Coordinates of C-alpha atoms and ligand atoms in Angstrom, one line a residue:
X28 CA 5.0 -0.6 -21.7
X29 CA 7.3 0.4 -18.6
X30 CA 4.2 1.2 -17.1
X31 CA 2.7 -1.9 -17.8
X32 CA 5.5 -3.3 -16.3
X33 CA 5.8 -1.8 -12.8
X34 CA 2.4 -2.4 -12.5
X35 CA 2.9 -5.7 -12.6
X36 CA 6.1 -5.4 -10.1
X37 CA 4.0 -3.5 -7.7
X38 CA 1.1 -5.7 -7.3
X39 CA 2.7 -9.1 -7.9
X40 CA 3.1 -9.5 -3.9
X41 CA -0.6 -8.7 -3.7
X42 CA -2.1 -10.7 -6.7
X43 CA -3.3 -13.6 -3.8
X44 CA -2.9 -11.5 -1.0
X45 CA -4.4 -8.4 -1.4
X46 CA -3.6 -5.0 -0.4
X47 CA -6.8 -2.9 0.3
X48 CA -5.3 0.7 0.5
X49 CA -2.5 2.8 -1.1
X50 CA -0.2 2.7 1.8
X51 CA 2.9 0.5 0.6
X52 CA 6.0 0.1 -0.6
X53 CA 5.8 -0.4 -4.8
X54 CA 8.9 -2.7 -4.8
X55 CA 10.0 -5.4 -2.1
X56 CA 12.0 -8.3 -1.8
X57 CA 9.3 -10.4 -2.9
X58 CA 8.1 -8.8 -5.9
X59 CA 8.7 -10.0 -9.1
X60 CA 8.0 -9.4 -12.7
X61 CA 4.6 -12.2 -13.5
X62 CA 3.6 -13.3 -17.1
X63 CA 2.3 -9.9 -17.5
X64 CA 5.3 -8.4 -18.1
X65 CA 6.7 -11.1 -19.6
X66 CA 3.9 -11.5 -22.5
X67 CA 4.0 -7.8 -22.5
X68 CA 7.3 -7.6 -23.7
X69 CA 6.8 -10.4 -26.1
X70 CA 4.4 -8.5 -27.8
X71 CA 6.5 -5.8 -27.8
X72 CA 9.4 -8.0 -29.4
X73 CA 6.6 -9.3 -32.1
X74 CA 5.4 -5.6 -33.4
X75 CA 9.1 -4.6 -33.3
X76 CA 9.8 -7.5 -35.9
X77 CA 6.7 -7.2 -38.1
X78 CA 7.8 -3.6 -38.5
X79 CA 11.4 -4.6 -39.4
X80 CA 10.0 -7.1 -41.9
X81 CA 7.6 -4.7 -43.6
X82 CA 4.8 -1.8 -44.3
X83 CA 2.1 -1.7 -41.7
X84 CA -0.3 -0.7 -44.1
X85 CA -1.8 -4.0 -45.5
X86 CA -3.3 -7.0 -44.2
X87 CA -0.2 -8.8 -44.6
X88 CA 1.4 -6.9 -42.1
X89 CA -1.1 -7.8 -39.3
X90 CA -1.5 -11.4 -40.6
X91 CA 2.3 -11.8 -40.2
X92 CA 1.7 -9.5 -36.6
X93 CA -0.2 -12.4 -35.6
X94 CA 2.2 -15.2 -36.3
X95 CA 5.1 -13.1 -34.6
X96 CA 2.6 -12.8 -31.6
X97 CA 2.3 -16.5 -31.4
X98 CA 6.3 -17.2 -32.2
X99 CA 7.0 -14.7 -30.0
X100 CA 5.0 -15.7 -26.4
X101 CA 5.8 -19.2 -26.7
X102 CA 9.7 -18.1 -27.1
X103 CA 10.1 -15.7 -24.4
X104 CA 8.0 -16.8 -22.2
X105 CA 8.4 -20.5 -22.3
X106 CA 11.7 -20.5 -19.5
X107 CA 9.4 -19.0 -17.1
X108 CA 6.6 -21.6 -16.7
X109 CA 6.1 -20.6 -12.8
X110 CA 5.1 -16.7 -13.2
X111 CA 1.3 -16.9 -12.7
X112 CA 0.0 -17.7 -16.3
X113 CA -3.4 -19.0 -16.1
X114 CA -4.5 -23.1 -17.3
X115 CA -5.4 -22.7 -20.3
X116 CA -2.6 -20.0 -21.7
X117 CA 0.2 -22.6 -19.9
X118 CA -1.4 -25.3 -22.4
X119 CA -1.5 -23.0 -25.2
X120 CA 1.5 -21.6 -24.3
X121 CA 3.6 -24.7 -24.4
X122 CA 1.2 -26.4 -27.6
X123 CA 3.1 -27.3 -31.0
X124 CA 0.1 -26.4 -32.7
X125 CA -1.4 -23.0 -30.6
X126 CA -5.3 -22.5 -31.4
X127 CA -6.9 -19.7 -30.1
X128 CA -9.4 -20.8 -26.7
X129 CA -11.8 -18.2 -27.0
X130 CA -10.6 -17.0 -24.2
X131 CA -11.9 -13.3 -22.3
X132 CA -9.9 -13.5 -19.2
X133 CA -7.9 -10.3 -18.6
X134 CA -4.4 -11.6 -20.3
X135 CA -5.2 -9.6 -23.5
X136 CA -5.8 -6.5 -22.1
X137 CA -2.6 -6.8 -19.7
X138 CA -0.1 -7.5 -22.6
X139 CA -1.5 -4.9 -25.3
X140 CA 0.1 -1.9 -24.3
X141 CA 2.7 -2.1 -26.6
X142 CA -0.1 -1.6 -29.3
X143 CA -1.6 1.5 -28.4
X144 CA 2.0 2.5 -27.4
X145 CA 3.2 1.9 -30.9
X146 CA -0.1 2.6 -33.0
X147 CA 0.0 5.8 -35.5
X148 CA -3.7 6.5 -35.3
X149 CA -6.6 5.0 -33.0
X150 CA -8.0 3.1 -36.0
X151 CA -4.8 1.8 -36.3
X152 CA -4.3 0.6 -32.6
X153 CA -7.7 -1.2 -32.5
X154 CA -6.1 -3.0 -36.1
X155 CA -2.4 -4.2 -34.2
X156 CA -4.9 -5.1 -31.0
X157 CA -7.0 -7.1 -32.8
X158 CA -3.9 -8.9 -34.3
X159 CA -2.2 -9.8 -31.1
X160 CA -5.0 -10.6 -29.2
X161 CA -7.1 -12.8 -31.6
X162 CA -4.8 -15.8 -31.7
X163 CA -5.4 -16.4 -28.4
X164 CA -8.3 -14.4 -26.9
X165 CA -11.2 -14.6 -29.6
X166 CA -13.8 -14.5 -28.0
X167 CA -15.6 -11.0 -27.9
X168 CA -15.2 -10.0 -24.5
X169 CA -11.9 -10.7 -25.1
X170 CA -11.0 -8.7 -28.4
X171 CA -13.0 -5.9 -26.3
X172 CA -10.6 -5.8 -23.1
X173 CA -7.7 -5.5 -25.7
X174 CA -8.9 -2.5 -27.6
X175 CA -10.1 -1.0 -24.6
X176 CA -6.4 -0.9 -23.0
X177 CA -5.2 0.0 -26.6
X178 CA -7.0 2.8 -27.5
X179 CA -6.9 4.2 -23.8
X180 CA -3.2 4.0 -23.5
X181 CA -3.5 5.9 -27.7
X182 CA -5.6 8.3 -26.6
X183 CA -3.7 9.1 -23.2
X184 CA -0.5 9.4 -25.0
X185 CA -1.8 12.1 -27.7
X186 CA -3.4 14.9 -25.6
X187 CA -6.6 13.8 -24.4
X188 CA -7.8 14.3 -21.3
X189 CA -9.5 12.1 -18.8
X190 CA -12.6 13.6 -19.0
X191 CA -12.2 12.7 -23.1
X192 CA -10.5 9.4 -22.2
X193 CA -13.4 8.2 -20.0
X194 CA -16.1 9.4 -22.3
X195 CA -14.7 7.7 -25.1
X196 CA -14.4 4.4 -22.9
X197 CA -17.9 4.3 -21.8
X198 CA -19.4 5.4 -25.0
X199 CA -17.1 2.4 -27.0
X200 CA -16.3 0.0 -24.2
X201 CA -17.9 -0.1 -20.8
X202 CA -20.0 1.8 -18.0
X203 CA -17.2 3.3 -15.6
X204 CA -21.0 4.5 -13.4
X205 CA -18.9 3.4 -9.9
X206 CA -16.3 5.1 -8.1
X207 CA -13.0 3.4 -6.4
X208 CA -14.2 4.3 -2.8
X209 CA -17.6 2.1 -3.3
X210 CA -16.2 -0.9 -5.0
X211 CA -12.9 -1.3 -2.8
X212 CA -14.8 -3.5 0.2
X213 CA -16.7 -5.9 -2.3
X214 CA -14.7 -6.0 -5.4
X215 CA -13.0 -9.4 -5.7
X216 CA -10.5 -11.9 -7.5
X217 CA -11.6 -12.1 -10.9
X218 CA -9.4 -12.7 -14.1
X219 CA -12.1 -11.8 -17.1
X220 CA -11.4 -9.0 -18.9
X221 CA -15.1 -7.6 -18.1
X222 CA -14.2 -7.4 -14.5
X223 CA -11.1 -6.3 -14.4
X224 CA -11.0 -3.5 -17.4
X225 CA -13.2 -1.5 -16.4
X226 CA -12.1 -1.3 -13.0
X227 CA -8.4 -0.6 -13.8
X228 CA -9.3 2.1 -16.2
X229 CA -11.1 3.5 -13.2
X230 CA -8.1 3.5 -11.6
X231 CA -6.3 5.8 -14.2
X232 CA -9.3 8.0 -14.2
X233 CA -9.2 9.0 -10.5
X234 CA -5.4 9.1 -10.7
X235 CA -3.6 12.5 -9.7
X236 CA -0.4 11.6 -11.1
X237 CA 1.6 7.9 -12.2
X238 CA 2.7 6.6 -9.1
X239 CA -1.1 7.3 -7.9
X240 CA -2.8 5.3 -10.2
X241 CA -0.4 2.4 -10.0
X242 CA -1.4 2.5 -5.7
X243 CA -5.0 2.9 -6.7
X244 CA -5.0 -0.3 -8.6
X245 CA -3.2 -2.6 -5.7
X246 CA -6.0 -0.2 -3.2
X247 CA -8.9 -2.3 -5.0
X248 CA -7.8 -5.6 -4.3
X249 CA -8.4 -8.4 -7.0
X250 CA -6.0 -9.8 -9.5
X251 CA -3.9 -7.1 -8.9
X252 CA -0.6 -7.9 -10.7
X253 CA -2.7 -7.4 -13.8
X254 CA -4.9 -4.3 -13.0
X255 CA -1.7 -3.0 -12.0
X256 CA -0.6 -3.5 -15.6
X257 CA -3.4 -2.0 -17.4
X258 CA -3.8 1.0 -15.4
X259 CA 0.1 1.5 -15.7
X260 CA 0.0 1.4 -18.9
X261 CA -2.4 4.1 -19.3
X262 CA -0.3 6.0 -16.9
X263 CA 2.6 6.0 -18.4
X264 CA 0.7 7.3 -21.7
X265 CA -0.8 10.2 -19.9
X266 CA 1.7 11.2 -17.1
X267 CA 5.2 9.6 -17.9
X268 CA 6.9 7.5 -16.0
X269 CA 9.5 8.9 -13.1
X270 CA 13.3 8.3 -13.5
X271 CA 13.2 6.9 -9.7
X272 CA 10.4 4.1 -10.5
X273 CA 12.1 3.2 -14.1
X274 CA 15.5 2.3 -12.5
X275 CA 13.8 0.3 -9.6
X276 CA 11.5 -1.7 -11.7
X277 CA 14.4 -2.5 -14.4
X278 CA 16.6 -4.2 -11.7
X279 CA 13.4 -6.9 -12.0
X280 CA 14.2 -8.3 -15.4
X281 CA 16.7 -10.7 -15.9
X282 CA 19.0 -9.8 -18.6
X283 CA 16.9 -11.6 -21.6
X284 CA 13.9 -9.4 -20.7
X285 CA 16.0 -6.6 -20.5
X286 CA 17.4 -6.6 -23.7
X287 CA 13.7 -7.0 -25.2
X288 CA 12.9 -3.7 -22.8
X289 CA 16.0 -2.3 -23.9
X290 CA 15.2 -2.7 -27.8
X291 CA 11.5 -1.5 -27.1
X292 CA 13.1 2.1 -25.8
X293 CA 15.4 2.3 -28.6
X294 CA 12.5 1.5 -31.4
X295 CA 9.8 3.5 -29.6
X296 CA 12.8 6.9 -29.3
X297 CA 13.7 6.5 -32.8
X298 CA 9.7 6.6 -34.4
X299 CA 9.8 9.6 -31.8
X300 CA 6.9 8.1 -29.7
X301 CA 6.7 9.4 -26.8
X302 CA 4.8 10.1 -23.9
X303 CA 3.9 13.4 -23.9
Ligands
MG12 MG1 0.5 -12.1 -13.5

């Protein structure tokens, strides 16, 4: 999730004014923590509380995953209305009665993390993605960015290796046939999940370490607050993240995100989760 998170720090500044190389600073004055780590963190809070409340082996436990979800995005994020959600989530967002919008833009695949962070098995990652994705992102494409990001960030975090991890994306998800180099001049501002997965996965693959793949997703341009989030995500799973960049980002969260962050660290240590 800290991945996820610094991701989002580092390519905030950049989201509508993009940054075509890896030549800059990851944290500036102007960069701030957007609705993806924000709704990141709520569905950190949510699993967190379903796994309080009960076993995580019974469709109860997702069914009730996916009420917490709801309860918890419109509670923490509500007080920050200006952080760059998109139309349709604001609505939702702020709704008495949320519906799911059958929505595939990239927002479920930029909050998930937390699932394939938490998640026991890769079964059961694709099971707690599906949960917290489906009450607002139904629609197929949708679901699909989620599990992607899921099972990538399971997969990196229990010993595969990239070669494994990218095989097992394009053979399940999607056709990673480009390279960063040829899609940096045309790739452009797009917020569905089929545009902006794939591409940020990309960005782990050719990675060399954490910080790397974080400047290789601001280097492609695009939305890039949120392919930072995926790819850091992954990231994190596979490389760790640096004491250096985990002190930096955390002076970006007020103190109510914080304490969710704070919690997170504390649940995720004591399950012994860990990156490896
Ligand atoms: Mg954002």
């Amino acid at each position: 999730m800290l991945g996820a998170i610094i991701g989002d720090i580092a390519g905030s500044r950049f989201e509508f004014n993009n940054h075509r190389s890896k030549d800059f600073d990851l944290f500036a004055p102007n960069s701030f923590a957007t609705d993806d780590s924000i709704m990141t963190l709520a569905i950190a809070k949510a699993i967190m509380e379903a796994v309080q409340e009960g076993s995580s082996d019974d469709q109860d436990f997702y069914d009730r995953l996916s009420e917490l979800s709801v309860y918890y995005m419109q509670e923490i994020g509500r007080p920050y209305p200006g952080s760059g959600y998109g139309g349709r989530f604001l609505t939702w967002m702020y709704s008495d009665q949320p519906e799911p919008y059958n929505s595939f833009g990239n927002g479920s695949a930029m909050r998930v993390s937390p699932a394939g962070f938490y998640a026991r098995s890769l079964e059961k990652a694709l099971l707690l993605s599906d949960a917290v994705t489906r009450v607002t992102h139904n629609h197929p494409e949708g679901l699909k960015g989620a599990r992607a990001t899921a099972a990538a960030v399971f997969l990196a975090r229990t010993g595969s290796s990239i070669p494994e991890i990218k095989k097992h994306m394009e053979e399940h998800y999607y056709a990673l046939d480009f390279t960063l180099d040829e899609i940096r001049p045309v790739y452009r501002f797009n917020e569905t999940c089929q545009e902006t997965v794939p591409q940020a996965i990309q960005c782990f693959i050719e990675s060399l370490s954490f910080e790397d793949a974080i400047r290789n997703a601001i280097s492609i341009g695009g939305d890039s607050d949120t392919i930072g989030a995926i790819t850091g995500a992954i990231a994190q799973a596979y490389y760790g993240v640096p004491q250096d960049l985990r002190d930096q980002a955390l002076t970006f969260l007020d103190e109510r995100l914080l304490g969710i962050y704070q919690e997170w660290e504390e649940f995720i240590e004591e399950l012994k989760v860990r990156p490896r």
